[in-house]
Coordinates of C-alpha atoms and ligand atoms in Angstrom, one line a residue:
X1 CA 3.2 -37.6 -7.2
X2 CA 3.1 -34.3 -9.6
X3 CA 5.1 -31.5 -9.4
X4 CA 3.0 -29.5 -6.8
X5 CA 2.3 -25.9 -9.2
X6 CA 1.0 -23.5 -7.3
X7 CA 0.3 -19.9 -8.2
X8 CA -0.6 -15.9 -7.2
X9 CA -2.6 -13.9 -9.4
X10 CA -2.9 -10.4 -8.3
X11 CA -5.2 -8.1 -9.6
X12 CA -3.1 -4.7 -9.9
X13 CA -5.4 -2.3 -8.9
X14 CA -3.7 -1.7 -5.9
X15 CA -0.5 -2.2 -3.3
X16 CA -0.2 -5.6 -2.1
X17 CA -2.2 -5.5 1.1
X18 CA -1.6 -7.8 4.3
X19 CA -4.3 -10.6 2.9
X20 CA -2.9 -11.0 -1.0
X21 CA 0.6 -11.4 0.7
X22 CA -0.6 -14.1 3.1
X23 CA -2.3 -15.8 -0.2
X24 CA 0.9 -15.2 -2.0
X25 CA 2.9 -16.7 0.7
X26 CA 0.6 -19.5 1.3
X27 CA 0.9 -20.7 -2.1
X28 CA 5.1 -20.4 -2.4
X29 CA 5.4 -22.3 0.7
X30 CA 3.8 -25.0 -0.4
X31 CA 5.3 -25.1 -3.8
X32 CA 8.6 -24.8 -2.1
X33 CA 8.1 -27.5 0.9
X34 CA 6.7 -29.6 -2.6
X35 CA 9.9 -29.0 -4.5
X36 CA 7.3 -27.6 -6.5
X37 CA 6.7 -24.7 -8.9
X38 CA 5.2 -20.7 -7.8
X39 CA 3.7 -18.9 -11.0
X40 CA 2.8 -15.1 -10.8
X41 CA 0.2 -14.0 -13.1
X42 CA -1.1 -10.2 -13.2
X43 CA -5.1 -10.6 -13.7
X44 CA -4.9 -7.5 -15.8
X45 CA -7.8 -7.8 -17.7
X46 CA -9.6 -4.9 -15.7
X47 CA -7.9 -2.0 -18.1
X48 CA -9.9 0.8 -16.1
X49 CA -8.7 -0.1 -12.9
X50 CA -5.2 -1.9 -13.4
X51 CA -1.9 0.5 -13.6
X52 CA 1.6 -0.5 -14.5
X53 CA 2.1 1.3 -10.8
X54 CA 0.5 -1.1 -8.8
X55 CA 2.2 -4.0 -10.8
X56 CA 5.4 -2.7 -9.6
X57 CA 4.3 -2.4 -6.1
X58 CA 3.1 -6.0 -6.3
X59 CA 6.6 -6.8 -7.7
X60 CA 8.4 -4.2 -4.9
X61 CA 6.7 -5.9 -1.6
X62 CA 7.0 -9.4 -3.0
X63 CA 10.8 -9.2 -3.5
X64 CA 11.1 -8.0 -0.5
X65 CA 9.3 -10.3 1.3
X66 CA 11.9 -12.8 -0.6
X67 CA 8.5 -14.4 -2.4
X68 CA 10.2 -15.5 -5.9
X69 CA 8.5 -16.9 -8.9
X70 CA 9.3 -20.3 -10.8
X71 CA 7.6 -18.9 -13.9
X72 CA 5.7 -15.6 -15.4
X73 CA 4.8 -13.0 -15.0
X74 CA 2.6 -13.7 -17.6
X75 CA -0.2 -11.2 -17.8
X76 CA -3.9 -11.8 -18.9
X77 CA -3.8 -8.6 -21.3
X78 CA -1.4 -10.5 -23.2
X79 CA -3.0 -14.3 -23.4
X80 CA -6.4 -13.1 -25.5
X81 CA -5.3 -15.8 -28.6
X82 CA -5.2 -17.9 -25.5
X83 CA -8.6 -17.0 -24.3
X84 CA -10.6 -16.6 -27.8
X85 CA -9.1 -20.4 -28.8
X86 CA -11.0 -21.7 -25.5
X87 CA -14.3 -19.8 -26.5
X88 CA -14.0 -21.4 -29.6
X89 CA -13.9 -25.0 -28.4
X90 CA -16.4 -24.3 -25.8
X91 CA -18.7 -23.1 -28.5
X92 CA -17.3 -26.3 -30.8
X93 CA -18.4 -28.6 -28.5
X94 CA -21.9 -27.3 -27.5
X95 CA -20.7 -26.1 -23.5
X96 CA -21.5 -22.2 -25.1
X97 CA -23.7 -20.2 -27.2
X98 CA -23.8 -16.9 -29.0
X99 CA -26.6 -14.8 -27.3
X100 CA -28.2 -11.6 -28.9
X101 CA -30.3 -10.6 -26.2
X102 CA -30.2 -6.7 -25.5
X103 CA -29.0 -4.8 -22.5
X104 CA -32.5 -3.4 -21.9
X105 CA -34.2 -6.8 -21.9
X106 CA -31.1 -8.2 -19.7
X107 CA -31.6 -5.4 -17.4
X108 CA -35.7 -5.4 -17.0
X109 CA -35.7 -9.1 -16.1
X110 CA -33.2 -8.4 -13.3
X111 CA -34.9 -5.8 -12.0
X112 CA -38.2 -7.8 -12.5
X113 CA -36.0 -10.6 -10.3
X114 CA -35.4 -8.4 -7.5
X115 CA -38.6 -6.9 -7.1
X116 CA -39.8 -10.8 -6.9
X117 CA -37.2 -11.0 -4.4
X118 CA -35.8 -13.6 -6.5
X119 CA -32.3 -14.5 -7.8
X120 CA -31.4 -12.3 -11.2
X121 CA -30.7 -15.3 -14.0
X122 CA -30.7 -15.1 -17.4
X123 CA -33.9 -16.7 -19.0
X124 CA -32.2 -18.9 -21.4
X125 CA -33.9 -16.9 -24.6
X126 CA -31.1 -17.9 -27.1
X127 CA -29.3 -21.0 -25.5
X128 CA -31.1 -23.1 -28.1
X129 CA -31.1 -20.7 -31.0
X130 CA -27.5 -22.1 -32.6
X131 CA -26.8 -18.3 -33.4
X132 CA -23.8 -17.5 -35.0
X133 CA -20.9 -14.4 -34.3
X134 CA -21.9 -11.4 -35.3
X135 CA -22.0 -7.6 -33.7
X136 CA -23.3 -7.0 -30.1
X137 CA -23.3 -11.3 -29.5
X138 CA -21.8 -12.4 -26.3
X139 CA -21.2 -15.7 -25.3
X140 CA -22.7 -17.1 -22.6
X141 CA -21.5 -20.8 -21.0
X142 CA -24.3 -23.6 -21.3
X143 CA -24.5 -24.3 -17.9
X144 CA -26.2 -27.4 -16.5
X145 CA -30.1 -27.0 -15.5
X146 CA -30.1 -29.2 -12.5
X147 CA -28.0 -31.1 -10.4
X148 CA -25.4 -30.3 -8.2
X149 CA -21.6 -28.8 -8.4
X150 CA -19.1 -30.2 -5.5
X151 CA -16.6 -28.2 -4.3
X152 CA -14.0 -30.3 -1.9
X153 CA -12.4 -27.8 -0.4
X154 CA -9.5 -29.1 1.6
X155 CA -9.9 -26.6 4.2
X156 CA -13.2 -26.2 4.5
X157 CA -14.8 -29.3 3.2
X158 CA -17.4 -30.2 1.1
X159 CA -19.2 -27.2 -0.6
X160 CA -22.6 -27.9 -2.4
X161 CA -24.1 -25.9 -4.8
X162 CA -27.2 -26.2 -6.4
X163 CA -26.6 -26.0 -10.4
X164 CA -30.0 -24.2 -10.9
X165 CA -28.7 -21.3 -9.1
X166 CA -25.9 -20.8 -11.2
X167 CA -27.0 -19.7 -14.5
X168 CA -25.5 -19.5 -18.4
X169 CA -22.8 -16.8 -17.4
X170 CA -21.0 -14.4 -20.2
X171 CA -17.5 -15.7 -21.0
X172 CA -16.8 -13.3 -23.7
X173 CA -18.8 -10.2 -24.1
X174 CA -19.7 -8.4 -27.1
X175 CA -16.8 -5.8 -26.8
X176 CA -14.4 -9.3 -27.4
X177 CA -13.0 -8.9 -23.6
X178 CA -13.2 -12.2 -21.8
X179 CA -14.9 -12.4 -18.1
X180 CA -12.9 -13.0 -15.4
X181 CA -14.0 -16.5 -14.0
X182 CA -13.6 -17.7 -17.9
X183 CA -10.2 -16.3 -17.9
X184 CA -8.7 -17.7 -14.4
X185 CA -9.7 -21.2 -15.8
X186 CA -8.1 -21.2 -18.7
X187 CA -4.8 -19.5 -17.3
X188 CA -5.0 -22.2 -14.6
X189 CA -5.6 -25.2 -17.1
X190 CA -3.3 -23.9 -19.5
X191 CA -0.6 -23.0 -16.7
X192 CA -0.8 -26.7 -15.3
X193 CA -2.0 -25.1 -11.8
X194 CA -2.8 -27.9 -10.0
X195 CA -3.2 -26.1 -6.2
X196 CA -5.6 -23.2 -5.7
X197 CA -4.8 -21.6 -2.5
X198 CA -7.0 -17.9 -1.8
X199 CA -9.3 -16.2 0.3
X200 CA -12.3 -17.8 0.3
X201 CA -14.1 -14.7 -1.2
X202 CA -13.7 -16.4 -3.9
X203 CA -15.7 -19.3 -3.1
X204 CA -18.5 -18.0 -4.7
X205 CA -16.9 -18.1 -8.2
X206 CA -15.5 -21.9 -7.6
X207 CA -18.6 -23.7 -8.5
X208 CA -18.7 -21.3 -12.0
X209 CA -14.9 -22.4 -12.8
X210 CA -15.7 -25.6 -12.0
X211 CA -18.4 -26.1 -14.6
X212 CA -15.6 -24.7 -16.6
X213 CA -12.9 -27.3 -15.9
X214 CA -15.4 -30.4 -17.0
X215 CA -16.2 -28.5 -19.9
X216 CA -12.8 -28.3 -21.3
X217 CA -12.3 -31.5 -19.6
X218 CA -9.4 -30.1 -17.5
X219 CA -9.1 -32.1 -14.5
X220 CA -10.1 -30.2 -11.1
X221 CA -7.2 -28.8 -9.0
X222 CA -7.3 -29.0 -5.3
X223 CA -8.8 -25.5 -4.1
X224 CA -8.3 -24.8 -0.9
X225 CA -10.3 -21.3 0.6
X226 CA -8.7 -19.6 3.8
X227 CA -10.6 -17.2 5.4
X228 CA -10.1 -13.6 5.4
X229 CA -8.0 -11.9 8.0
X230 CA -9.8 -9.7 10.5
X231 CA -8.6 -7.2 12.6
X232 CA -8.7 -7.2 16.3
X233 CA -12.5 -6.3 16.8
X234 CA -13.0 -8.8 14.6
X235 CA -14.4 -6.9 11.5
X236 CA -13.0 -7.9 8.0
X237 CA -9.4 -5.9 8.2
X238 CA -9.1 -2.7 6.6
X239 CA -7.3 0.6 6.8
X240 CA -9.0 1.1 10.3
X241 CA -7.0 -1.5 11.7
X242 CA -3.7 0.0 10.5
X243 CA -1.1 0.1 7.1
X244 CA -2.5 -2.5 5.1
X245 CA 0.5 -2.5 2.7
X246 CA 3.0 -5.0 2.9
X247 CA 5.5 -2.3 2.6
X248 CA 4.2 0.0 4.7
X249 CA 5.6 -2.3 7.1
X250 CA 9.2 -2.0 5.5
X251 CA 9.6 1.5 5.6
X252 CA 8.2 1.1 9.8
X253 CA 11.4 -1.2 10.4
X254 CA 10.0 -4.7 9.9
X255 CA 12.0 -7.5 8.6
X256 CA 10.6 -9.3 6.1
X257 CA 11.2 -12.4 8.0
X258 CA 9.1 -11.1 10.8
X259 CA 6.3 -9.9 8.1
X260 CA 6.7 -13.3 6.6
X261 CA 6.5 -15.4 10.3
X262 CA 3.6 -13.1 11.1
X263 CA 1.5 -13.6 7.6
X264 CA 1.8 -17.0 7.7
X265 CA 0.5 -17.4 11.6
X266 CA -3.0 -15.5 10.4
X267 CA -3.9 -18.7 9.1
X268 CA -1.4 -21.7 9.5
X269 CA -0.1 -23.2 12.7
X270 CA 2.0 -25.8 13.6
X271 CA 1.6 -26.9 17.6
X272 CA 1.7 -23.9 19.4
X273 CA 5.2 -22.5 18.1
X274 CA 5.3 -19.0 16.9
X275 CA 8.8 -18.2 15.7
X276 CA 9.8 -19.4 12.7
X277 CA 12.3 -19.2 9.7
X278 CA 11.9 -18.6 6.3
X279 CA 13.6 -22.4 6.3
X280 CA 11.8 -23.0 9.3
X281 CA 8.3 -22.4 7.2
X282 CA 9.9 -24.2 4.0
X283 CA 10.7 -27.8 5.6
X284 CA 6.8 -27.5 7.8
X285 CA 4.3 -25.7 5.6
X286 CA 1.4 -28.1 5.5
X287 CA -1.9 -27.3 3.7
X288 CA -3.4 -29.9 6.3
X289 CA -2.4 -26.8 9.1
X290 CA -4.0 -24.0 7.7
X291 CA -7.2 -23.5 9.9
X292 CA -10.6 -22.7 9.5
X293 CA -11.7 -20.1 11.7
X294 CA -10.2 -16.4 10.4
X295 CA -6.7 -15.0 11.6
X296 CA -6.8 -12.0 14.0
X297 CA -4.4 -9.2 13.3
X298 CA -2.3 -8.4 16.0
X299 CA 0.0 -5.5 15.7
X300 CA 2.0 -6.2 19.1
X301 CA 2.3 -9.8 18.2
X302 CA 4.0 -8.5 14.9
X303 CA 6.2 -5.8 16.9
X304 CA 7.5 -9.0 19.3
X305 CA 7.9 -11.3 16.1
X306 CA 10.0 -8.1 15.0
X307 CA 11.9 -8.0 17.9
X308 CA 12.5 -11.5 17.9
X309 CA 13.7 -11.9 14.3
X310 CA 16.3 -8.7 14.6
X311 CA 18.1 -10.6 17.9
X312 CA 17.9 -14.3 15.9
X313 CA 19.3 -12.9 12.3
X314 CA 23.1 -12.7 11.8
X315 CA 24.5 -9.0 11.9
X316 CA 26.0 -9.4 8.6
X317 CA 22.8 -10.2 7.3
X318 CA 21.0 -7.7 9.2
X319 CA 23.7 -4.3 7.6
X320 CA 21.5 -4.6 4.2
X321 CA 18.4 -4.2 6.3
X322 CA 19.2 -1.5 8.7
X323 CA 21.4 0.5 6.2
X324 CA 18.5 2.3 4.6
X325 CA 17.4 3.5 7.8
X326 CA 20.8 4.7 8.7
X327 CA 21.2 6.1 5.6
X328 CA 17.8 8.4 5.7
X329 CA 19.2 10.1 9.5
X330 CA 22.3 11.2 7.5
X331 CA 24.4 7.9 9.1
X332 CA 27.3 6.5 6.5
X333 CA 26.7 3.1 5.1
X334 CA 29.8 2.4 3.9
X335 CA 31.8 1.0 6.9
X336 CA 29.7 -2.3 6.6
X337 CA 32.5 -4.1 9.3
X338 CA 31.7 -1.2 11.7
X339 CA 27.9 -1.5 11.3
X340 CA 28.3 -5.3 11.5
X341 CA 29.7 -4.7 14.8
X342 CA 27.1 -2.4 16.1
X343 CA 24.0 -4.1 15.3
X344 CA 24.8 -7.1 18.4
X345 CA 25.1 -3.8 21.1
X346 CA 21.6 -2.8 19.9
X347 CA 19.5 -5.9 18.5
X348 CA 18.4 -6.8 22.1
X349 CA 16.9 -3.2 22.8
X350 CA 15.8 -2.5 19.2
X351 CA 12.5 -3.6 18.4
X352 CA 12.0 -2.4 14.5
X353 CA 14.8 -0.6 12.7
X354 CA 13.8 2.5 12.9
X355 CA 14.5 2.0 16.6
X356 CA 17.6 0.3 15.8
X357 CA 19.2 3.4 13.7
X358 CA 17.8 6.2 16.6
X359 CA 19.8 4.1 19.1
X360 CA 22.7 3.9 16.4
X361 CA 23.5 7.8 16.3
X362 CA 26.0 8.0 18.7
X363 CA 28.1 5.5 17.2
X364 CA 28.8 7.5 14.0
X365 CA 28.7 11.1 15.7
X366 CA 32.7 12.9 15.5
X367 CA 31.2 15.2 17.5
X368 CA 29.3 13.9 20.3
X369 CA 26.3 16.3 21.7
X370 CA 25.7 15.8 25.5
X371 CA 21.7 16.0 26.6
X372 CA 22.1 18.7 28.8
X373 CA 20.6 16.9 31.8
X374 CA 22.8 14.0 31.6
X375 CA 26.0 16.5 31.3
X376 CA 24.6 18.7 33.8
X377 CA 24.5 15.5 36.0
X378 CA 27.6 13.4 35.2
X379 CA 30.3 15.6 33.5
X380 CA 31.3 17.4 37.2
X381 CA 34.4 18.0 38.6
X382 CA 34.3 14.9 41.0
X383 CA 34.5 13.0 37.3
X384 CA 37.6 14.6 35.8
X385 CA 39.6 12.0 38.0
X386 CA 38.3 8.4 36.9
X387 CA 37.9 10.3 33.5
X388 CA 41.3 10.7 33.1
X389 CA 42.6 8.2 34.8
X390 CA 40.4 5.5 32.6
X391 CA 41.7 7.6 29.6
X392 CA 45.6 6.9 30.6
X393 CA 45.1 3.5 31.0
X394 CA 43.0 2.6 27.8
X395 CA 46.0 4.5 25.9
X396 CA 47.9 1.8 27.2
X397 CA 46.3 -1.3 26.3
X398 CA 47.0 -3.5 23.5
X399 CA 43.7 -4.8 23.1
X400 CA 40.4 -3.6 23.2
X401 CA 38.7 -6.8 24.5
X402 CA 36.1 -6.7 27.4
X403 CA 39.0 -8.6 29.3
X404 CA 41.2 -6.1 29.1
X405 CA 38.5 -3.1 29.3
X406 CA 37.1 -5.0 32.6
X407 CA 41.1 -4.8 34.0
X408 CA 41.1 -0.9 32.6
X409 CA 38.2 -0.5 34.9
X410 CA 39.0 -2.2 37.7
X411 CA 42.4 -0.3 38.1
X412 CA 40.3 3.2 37.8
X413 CA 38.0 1.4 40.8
X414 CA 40.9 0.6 43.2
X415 CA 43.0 4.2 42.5
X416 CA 39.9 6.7 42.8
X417 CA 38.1 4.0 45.6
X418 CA 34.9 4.6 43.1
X419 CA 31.9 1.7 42.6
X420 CA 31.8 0.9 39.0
X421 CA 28.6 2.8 38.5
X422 CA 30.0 6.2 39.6
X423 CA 32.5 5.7 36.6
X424 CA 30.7 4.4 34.3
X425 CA 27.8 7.0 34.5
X426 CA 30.1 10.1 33.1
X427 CA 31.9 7.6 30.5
X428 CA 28.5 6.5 29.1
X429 CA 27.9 10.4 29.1
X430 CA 31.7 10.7 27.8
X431 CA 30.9 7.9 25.2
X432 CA 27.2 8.8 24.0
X433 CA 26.4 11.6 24.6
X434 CA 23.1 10.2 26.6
X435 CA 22.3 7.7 30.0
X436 CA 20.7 5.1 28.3
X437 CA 23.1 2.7 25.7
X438 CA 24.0 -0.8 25.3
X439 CA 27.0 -1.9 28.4
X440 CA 30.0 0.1 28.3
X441 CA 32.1 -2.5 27.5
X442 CA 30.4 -3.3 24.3
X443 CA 30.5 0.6 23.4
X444 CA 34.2 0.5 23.9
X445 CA 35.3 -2.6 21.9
X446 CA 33.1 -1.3 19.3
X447 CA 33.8 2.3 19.3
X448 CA 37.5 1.4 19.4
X449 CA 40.5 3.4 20.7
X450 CA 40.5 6.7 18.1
X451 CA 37.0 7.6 19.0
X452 CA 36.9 6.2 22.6
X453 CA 39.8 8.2 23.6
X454 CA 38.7 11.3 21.7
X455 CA 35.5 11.5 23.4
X456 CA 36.7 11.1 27.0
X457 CA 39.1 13.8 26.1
X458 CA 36.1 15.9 25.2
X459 CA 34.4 15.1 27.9
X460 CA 37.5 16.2 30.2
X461 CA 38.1 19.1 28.5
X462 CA 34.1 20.3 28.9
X463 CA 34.6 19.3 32.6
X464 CA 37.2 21.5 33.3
X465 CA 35.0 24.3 31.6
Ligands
LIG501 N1 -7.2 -11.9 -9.1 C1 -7.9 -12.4 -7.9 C2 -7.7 -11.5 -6.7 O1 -6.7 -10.7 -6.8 C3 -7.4 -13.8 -7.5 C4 -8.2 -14.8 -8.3 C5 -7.9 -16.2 -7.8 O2 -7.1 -16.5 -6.9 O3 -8.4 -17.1 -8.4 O4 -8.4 -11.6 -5.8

């Protein structure tokens, strides 16, 4: 078979919202479970509403969502030769026409068309007339009169469209800027695009591009329309619903993984699993899978996803992830072996990052500040002894493994006749300044012995006043 070529052509008028990542990722998994190729292409031809910004932030959110391109990014401001060579073959070969026909004339038998309650369509005036270029001449496509156009969509199946109804559209207008269905053909003949994964807002347009394909007698690609994403009352999704950036989601703590297992499950399923890889999604995306009833966004199905990806992803691979955040509270990033051991204590109890790098605090603090309550409460008198006697007996160990820590422990226990929990309430104090933290053990193999033995030595010394 063909080298699968998928692609995603953004219009930059905007971030990349939730729905243009999903089409995005849609068509890279499937290039990559092909072995195929992934082209990016900027549909800049919009100059009024397309900024160099927004093509950044396209670039910004799919790099972080680990979405990489084969080729491009080629951008449609830049292909016009490409463009004007097609409108001169299609008018070569009789598929187009020069039309003269003026805006007022255009505009009165629309309006006439609407008051009719009829379909606006251009009349046909010059479709016959053989005019040639000149000044204020678009050029319109010679579309057929009758008949029908097929669309097999492989998701939602066959798609008939009544050729009268579609009528001899502009492909180059008189200002020499090509229209947009005109230019997504070509780029998509000329790119070798043989998959054409989007929303199916587009469907509308397919019979148009089409018409296009036999013209320049391109063969069709296999389109395939997935419908929108709605939010939970089941409206089209918008800002209402929530951050509709990609990267909104970033700076909230979400791992791209998550983003990417989330995106890819408004739409695409595969038996009733829900957590998956980025390698998971590589070796099982399947065009067959994507469905054909719209995806519900679910914000607390994304916040589990979240939680579930920061407990499956290796620590070392987390420390790029979380550093940022640690970074913004004023935490250093530069101990990457220390961070690498702290991440494990927290990843069970953290559910985004931002979670993970409030929880992280204590770890970093030389200082630790007690929450009043919990001091009030735990650093008393009746604590000095297991304090200190915990603190003799961790300067003598050799190791500071959770055997050895237990042992530590255990001796305090049978000396001061204490439970564990009356000890471990005033270390945890001692240790983070709080009540709530990951087990003590952990905090102690990771805090090690300089900081350990300093903060119980604080804590003594604020016990006995
Ligand atoms: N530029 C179009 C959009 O952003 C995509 C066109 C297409 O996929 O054919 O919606």
């Amino acid at each position: 078979m063909a080298t699968i070529i998928t692609r995603f052509p953004p219009s930059p008028t905007g971030y990349l919202h939730l729905g243009g990542a999903r089409t995005a990722l849609f068509n890279w998994l499937y290039a990559r479970h092909t072995g195929g190729r992934f082209v990016l292409r900027i549909e800049d031809t919009d100059q009024a509403r397309s900024t160099q910004q927004s093509v950044d932030a396209i670039f910004e959110a799919l790099e972080w969502l680990g979405i990489d391109w084969d080729e491009g990014p080629y951008y449609q401001s830049r292909r016009y030769d490409i463009y004007n060579q097609r409108v001169e073959k299609l008018l070569e070969t009789g598929h187009a026409y020069y039309c003269e026909c003026s805006t007022e004339r255009l505009e009165r038998m629309r309006a006439e068309a609407l008051a009719a309650g009829g379909k606006p369509k251009y009349d046909g005036t010059c479709r016959e007339r053989g005019l040639a270029a000149g000044p204020g001449r678009v050029v319109r496509f010679k579309a057929p009169l009758s008949g029908t156009t097929v669309l097999e969509d492989v998701i939602k199946g066959p798609i008939v469209f009544q050729n009268a109804e579609l009528d001899d559209f502009i492909i180059l207008r008189s200002d020499g800027h090509p229209t947009y269905n005109f230019v997504v053909v070509v780029d998509d003949v000329t790119m070798g695009i043989n998959h054409v994964i989007r929303g199916d807002d587009h469907v509308n347009n397919t019979p148009r591009q089409i018409l296009l394909y036999k013209a320049l007698g391109a063969d069709l690609p296999v389109f395939g329309h997935v419908p929108m994403v709605l939010g939970p009352d089941r409206t089209r999704l918008s800002k209402r619903h929530g951050a509709m950036s990609v990267t909104a989601y970033r700076d909230m703590g979400y791992l791209p993984a998550a983003m990417i297992n989330f995106l890819v499950r408004l739409g695409w399923s595969c038996g009733d699993e829900e957590f998956f890889t980025r390698n998971d999604l590589i070796a099982k995306f399947s065009i067959e899978n994507i469905g054909r009833s719209a995806g519900v966004f679910n914000p607390e199905k994304l916040l589990a996803l979240n939680a579930d990806h920061i407990k499956a992803t290796p620590p070392s691979e987390l420390v790029p992830h979380l550093a940022p955040f640690l970074a913004q509270r004023g935490l250093p990033v530069d101990d990457t072996a220390y961070i690498e051991k702290i991440i494990p204590t927290l990843a069970p109890r953290s559910k985004t990052l931002v979670e993970m790098a409030e929880a992280a605090r204590f770890y970093f603090e030389t200082d630790i500040a007690y929450d009043e309550k919990a001091a009030a409460k735990f650093l008393k008198p009746e604590a000095a002894e297991p304090l200190a006697l915990l603190t003799a007996n961790l300067k003598g160990l050799a190791d500071f493994d959770e055997p050895s820590l237990e042992a530590a422990f255990t001796d305090v226990m049978d000396r001061s006749g204490l439970k564990l929990g009356k000890i471990a309430q005033p270390v945890r104090v001692a240790l983070t300044g709080g009540t709530v933290s990951p087990g003590i053990f952990e905090i102690i193999a990771v805090l090690g012995p300089e900081r350990t033995l300093a903060r119980l030595e604080k804590a003594l010394a604020h016990i006995r006043g």
